[in-house]
PDB file of C-alpha atoms in Angstrom:
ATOM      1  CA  UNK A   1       0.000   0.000   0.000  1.00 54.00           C
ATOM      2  CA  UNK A   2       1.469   3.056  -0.923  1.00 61.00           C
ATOM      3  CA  UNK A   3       1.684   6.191   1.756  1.00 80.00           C
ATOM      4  CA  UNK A   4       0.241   8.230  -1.112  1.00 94.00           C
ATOM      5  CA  UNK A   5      -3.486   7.876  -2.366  1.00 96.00           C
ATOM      6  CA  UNK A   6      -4.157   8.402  -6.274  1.00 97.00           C
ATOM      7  CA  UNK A   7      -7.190   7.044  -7.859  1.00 97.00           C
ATOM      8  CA  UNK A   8      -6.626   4.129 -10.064  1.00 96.00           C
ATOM      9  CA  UNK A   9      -7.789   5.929 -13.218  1.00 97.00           C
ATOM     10  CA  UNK A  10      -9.105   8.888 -14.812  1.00 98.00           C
ATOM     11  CA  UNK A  11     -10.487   9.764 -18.270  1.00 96.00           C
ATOM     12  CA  UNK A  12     -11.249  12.369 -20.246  1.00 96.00           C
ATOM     13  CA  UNK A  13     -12.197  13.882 -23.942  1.00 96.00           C
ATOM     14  CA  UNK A  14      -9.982  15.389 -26.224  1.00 96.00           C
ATOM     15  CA  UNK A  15     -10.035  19.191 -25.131  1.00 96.00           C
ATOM     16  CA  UNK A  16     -11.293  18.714 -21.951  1.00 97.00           C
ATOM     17  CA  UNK A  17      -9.681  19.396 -18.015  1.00 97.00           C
ATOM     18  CA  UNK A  18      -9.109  16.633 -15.774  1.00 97.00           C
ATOM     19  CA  UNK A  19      -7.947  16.600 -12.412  1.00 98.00           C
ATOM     20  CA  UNK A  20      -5.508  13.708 -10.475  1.00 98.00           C
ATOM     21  CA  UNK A  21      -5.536  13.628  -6.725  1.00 98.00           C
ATOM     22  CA  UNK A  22      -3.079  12.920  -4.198  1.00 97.00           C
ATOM     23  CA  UNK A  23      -3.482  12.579  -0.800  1.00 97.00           C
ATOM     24  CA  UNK A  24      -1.867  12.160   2.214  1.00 95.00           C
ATOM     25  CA  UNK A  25      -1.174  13.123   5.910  1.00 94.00           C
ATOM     26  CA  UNK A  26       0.132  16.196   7.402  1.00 92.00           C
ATOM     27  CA  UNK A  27       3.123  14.488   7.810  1.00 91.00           C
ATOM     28  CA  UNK A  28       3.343  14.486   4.320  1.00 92.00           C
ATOM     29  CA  UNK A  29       1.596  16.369   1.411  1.00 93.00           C
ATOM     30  CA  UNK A  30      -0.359  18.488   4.195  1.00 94.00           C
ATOM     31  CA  UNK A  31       3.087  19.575   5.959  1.00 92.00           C
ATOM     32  CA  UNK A  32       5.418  20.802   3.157  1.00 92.00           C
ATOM     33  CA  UNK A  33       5.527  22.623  -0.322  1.00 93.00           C
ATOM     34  CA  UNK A  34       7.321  19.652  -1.941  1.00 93.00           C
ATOM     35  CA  UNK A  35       4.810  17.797  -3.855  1.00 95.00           C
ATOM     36  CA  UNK A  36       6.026  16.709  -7.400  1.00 96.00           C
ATOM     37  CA  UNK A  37       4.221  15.222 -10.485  1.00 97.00           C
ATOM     38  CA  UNK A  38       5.661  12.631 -12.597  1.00 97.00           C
ATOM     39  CA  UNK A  39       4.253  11.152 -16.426  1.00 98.00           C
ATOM     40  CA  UNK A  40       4.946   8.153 -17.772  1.00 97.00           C
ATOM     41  CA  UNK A  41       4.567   7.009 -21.063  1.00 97.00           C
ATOM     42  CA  UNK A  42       4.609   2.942 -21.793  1.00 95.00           C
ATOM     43  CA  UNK A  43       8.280   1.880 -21.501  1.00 93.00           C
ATOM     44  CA  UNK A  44       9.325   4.864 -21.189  1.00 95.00           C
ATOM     45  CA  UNK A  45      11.185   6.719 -17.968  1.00 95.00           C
ATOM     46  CA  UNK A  46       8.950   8.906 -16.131  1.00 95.00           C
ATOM     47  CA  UNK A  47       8.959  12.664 -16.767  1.00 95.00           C
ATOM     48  CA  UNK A  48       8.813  15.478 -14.173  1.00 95.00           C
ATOM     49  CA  UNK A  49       5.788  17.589 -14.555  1.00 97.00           C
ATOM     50  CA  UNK A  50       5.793  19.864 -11.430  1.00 96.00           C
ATOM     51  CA  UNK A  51       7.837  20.229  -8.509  1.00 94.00           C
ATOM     52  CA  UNK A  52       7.207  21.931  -5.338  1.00 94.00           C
ATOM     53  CA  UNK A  53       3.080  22.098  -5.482  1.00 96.00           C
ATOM     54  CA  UNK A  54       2.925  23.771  -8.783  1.00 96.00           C
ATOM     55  CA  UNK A  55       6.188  25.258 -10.431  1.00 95.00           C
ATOM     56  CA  UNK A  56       7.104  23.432 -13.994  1.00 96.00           C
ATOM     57  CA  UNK A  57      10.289  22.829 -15.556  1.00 92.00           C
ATOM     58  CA  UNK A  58      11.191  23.929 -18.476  1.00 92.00           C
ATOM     59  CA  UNK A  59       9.755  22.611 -21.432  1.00 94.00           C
ATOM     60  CA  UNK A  60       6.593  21.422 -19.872  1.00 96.00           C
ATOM     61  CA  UNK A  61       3.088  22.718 -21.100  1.00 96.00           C
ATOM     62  CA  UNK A  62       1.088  25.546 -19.326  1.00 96.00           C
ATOM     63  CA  UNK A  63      -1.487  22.739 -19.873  1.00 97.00           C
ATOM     64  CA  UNK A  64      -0.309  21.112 -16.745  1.00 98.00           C
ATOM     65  CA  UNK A  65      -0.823  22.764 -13.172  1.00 97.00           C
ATOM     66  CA  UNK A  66      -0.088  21.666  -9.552  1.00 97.00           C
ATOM     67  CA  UNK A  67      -2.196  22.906  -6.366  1.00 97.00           C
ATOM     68  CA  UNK A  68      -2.908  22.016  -2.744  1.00 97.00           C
ATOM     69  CA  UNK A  69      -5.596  22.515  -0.438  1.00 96.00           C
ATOM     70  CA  UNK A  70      -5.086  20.951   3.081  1.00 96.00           C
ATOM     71  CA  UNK A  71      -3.538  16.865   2.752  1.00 96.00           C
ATOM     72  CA  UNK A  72      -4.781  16.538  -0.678  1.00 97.00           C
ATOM     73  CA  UNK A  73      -2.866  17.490  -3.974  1.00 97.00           C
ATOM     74  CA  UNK A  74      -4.014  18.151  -7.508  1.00 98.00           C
ATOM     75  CA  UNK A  75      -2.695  18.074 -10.762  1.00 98.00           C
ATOM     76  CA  UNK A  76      -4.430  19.619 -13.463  1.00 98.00           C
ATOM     77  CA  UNK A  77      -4.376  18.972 -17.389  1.00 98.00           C
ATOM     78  CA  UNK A  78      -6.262  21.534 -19.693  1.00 97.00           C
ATOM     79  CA  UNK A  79      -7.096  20.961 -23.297  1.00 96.00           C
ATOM     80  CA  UNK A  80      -6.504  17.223 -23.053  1.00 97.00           C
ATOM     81  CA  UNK A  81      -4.473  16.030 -25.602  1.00 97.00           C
ATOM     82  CA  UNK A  82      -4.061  12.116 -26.803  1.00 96.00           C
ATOM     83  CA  UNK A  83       0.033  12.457 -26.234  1.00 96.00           C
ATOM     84  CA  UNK A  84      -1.090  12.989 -22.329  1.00 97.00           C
ATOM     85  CA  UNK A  85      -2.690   9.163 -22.060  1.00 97.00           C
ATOM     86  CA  UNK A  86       0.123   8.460 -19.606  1.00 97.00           C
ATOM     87  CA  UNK A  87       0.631   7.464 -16.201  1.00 98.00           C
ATOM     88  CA  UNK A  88       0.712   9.616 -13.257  1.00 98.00           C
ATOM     89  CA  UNK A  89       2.648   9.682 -10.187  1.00 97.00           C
ATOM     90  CA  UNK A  90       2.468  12.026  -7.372  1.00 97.00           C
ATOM     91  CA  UNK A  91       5.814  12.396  -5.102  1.00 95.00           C
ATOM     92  CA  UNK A  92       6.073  14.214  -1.360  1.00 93.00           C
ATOM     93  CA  UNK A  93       8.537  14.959   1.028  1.00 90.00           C
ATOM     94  CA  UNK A  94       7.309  12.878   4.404  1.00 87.00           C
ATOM     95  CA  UNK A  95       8.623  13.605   7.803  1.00 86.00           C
ATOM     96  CA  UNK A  96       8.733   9.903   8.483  1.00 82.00           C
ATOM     97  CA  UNK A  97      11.307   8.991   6.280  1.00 81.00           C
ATOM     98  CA  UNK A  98      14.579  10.514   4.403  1.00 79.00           C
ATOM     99  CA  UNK A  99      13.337   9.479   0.965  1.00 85.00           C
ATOM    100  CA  UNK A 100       9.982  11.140  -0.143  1.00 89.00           C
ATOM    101  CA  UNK A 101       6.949   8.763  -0.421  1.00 91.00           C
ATOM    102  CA  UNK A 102       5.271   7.669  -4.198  1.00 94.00           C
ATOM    103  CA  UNK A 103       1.612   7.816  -5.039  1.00 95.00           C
ATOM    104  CA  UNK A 104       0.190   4.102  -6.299  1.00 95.00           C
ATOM    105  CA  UNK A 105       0.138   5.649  -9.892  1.00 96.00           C
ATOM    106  CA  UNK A 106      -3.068   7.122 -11.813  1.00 98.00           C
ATOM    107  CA  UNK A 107      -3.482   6.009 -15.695  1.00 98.00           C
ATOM    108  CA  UNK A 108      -5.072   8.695 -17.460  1.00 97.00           C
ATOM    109  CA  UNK A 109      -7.442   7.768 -20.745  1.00 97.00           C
ATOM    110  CA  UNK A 110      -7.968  10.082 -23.167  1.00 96.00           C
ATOM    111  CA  UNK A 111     -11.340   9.197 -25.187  1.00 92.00           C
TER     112      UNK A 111
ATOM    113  CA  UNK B   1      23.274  18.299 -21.071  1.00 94.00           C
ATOM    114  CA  UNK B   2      22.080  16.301 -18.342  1.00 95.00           C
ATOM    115  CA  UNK B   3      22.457  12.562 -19.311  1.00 97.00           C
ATOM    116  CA  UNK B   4      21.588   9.407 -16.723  1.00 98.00           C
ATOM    117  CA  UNK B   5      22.790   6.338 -19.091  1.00 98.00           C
ATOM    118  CA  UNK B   6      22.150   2.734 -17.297  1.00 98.00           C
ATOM    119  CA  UNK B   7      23.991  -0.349 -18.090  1.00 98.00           C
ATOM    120  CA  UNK B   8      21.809  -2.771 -20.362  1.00 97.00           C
ATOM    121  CA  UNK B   9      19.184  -5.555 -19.626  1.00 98.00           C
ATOM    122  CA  UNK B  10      20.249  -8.214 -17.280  1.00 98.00           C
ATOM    123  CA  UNK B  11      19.611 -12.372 -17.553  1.00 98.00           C
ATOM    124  CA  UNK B  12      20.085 -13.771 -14.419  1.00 97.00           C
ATOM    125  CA  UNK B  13      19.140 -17.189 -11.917  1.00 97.00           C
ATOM    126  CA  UNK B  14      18.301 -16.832  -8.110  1.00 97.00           C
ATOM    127  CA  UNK B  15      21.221 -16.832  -6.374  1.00 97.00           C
ATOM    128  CA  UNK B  16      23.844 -14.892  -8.156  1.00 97.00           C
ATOM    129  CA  UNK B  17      24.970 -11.821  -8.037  1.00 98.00           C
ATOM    130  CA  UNK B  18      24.762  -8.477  -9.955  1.00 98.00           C
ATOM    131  CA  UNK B  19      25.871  -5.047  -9.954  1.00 98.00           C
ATOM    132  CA  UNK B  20      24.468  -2.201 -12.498  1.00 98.00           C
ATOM    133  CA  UNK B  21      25.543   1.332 -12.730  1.00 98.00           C
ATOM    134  CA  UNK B  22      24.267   4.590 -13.573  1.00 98.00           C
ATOM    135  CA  UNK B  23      26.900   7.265 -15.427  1.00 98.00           C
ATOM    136  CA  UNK B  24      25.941  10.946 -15.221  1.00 97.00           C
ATOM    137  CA  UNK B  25      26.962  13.499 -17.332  1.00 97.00           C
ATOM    138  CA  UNK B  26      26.692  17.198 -18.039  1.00 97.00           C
ATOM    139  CA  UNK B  27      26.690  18.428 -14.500  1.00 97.00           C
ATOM    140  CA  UNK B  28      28.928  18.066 -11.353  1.00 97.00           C
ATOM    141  CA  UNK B  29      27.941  14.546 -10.286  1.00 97.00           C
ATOM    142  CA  UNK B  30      29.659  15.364  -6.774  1.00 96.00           C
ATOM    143  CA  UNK B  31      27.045  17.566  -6.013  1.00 96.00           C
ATOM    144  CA  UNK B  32      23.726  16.350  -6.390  1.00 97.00           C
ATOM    145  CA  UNK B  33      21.890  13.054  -4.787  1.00 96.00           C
ATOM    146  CA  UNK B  34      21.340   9.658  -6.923  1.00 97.00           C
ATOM    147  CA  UNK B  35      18.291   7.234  -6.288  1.00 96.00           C
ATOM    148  CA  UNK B  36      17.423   4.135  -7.013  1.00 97.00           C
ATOM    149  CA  UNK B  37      14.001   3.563  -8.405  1.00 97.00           C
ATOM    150  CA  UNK B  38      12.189   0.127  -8.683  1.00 97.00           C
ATOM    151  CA  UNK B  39       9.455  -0.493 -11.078  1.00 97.00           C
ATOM    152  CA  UNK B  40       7.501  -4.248 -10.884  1.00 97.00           C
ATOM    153  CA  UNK B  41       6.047  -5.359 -13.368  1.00 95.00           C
ATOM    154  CA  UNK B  42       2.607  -3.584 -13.814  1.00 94.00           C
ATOM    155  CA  UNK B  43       3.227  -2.172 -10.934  1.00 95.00           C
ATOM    156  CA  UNK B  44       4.389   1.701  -9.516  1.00 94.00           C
ATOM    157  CA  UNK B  45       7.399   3.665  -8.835  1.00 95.00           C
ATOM    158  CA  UNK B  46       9.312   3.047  -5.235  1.00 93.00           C
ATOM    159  CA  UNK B  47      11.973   4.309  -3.462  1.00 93.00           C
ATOM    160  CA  UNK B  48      15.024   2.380  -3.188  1.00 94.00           C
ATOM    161  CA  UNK B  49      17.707   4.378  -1.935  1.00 94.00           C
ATOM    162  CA  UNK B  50      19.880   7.605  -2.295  1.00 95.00           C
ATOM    163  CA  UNK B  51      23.590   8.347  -2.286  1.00 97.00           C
ATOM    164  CA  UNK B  52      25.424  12.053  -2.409  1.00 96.00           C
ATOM    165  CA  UNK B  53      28.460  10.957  -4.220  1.00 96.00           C
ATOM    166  CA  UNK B  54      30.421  13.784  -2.493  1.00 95.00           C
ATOM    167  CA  UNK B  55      30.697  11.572   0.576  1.00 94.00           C
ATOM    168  CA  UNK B  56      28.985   8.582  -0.252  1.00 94.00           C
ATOM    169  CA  UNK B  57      26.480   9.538   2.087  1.00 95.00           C
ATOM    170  CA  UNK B  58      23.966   6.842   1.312  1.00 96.00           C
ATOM    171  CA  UNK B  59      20.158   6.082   2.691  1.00 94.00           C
ATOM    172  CA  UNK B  60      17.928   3.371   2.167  1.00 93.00           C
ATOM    173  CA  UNK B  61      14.475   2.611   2.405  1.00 90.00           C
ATOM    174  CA  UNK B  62      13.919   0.385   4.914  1.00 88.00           C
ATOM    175  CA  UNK B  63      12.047  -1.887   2.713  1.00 90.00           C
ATOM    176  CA  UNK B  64      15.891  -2.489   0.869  1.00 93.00           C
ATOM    177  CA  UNK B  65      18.059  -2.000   3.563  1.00 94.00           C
ATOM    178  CA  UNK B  66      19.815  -5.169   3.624  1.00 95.00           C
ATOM    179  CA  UNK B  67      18.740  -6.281   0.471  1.00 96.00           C
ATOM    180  CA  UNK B  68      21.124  -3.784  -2.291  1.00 97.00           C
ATOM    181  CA  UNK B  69      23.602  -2.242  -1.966  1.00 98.00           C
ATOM    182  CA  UNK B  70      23.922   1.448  -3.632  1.00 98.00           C
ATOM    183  CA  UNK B  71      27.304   3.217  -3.864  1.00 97.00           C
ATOM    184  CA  UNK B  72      29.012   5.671  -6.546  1.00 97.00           C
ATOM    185  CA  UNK B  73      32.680   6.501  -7.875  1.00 97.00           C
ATOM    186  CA  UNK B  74      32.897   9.985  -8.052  1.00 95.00           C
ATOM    187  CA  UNK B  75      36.230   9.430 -10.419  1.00 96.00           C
ATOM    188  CA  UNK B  76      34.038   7.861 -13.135  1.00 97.00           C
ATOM    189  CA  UNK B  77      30.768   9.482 -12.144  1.00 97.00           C
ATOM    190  CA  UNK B  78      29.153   6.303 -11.817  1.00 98.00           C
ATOM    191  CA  UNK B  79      26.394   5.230  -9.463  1.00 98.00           C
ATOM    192  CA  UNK B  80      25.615   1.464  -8.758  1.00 98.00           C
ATOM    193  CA  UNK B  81      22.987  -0.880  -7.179  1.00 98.00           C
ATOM    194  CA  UNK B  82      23.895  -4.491  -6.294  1.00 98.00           C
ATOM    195  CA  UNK B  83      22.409  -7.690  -5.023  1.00 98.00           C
ATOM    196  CA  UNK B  84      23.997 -10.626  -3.090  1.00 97.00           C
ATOM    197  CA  UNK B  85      21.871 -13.083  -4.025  1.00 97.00           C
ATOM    198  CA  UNK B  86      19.110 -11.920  -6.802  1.00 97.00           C
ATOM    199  CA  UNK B  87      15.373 -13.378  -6.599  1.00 97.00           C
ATOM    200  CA  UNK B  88      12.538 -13.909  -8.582  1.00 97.00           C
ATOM    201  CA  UNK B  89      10.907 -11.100  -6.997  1.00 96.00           C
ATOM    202  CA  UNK B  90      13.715  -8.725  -7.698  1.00 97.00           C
ATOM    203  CA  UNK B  91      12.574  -8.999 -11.507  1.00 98.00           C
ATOM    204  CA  UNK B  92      11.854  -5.414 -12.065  1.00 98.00           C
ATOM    205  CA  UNK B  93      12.696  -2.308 -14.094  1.00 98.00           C
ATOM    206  CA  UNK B  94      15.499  -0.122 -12.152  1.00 98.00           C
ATOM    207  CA  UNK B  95      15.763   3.479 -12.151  1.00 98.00           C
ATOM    208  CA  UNK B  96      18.193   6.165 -11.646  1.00 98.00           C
ATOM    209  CA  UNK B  97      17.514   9.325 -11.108  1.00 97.00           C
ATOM    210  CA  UNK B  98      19.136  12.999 -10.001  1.00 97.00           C
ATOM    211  CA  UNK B  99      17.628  14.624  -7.085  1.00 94.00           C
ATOM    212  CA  UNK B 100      17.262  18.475  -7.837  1.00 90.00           C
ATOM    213  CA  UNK B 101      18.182  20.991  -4.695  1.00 87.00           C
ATOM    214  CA  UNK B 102      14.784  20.336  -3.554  1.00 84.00           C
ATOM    215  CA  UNK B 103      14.783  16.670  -3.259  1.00 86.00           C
ATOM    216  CA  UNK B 104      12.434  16.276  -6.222  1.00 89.00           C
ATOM    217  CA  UNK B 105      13.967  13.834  -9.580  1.00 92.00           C
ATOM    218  CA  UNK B 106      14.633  16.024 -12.273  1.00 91.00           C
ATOM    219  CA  UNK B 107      16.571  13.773 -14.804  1.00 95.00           C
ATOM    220  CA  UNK B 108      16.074   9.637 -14.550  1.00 96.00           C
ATOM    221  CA  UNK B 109      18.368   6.842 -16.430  1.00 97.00           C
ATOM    222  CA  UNK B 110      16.409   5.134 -19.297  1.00 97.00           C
ATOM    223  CA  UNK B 111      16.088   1.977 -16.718  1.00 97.00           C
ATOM    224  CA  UNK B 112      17.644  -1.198 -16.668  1.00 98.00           C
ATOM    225  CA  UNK B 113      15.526  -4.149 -16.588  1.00 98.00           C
ATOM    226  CA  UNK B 114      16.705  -6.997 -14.487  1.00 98.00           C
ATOM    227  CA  UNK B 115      15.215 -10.783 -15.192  1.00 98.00           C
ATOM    228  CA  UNK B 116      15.651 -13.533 -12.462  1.00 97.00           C
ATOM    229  CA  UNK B 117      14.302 -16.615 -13.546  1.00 96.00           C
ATOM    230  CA  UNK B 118      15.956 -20.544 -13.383  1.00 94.00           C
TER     231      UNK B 118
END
């Protein structure tokens, strides 16, 4: 069981907004700005989408926001496209351990 | 350019031993953390272990501690993660990946997939 809590799987139209959650404690996503976002394509390596809540690294689409709001974490994806089908992984910092803690994953369908 | 570039696929039985590495490139490998990243079949990302090649400070999750082995060679800026004695259940993909100054990965290797099967 992972510390994290994503659901399983989202969908979504070309076009459209979707929204992955994380959540977690307040040892956790609810204690510190360092929540990250991860993609990953079949076979591939994942990809960082956001780091600390909501900032993106260069190169990544405005498509793709991060927020919080208490122990739970969002990511955001506007104007779905069908090169965003992709799994999803949220990341946090956790008081409880040195290494930050995974979310179980989120696959993301695109209709 | 930032490059993580893993060591190939790897055959193995239960019972032996492997070792594969992770070279970095394009930025001052002394300076930022390496982790280990395993990926089951099917299954999601976890957290192996870290190492600061600086000092070879290393930290392990304490679902691996005792079962790899991560260390680095700053000359060659080269991480590694061994096993012992490999089982069936350590057939997985393996990750490595840079830590940015926040703790968050900002580069990962293109995995190495490890097989254990008799």
């Amino acid at each position: 069981q992972s510390a994290l809590t994503q659901p399983a799987s989202v969908s979504g139209s070309p076009g459209q907004s979707i929204t992955i959650s994380c959540t977690g404690t307040s040892s956790d996503v609810g204690g510190y700005n360092y929540v990250s976002w991860y993609q990953q394509h079949p076979g591939k390596a994942p990809k960082l989408m956001i780091y600390e809540v909501s900032n993106r690294p260069s190169g990544v689409s405005n498509r793709f926001s991060g927020s919080k709001s208490g122990n739970t974490a969002s990511l955001t994806i506007s104007g779905l496209q069908a090169e965003d089908e992709a799994d999803y992984y949220c990341s946090s910092y956790t008081s409880s351990s040195t290494l930050r803690v995974f979310g179980g994953g989120t696959k993301l369908t695109v209709l | 350019e930032v490059q993580l570039v893993q060591s190939g696929a790897e055959v193995k039985k239960p019972g032996e031993s492997l070792k594969i590495s992770c070279k970095g490139s394009g930025y001052s490998f002394t300076s930022y953390w390496i982790g280990w990243v395993r990926q089951m079949p099917g299954k999601g990302l976890e957290w192996m272990g870290i190492i600061y090649p600086g000092d070879s400070d290393t930290r392990y999750s304490p679902s691996f501690q005792g079962q790899v082995t991560i260390s680095a060679d700053k000359s060659i800026s080269t991480a590694y993660l061994q096993w012992s004695s490999l089982k069936a259940s350590d057939t997985a993909m393996y990750y490595c990946a840079r830590l940015n100054r926040g703790g968050d990965i900002d580069y990962w290797g293109q995995g190495t997939l490890v097989t254990v099967s008799s």
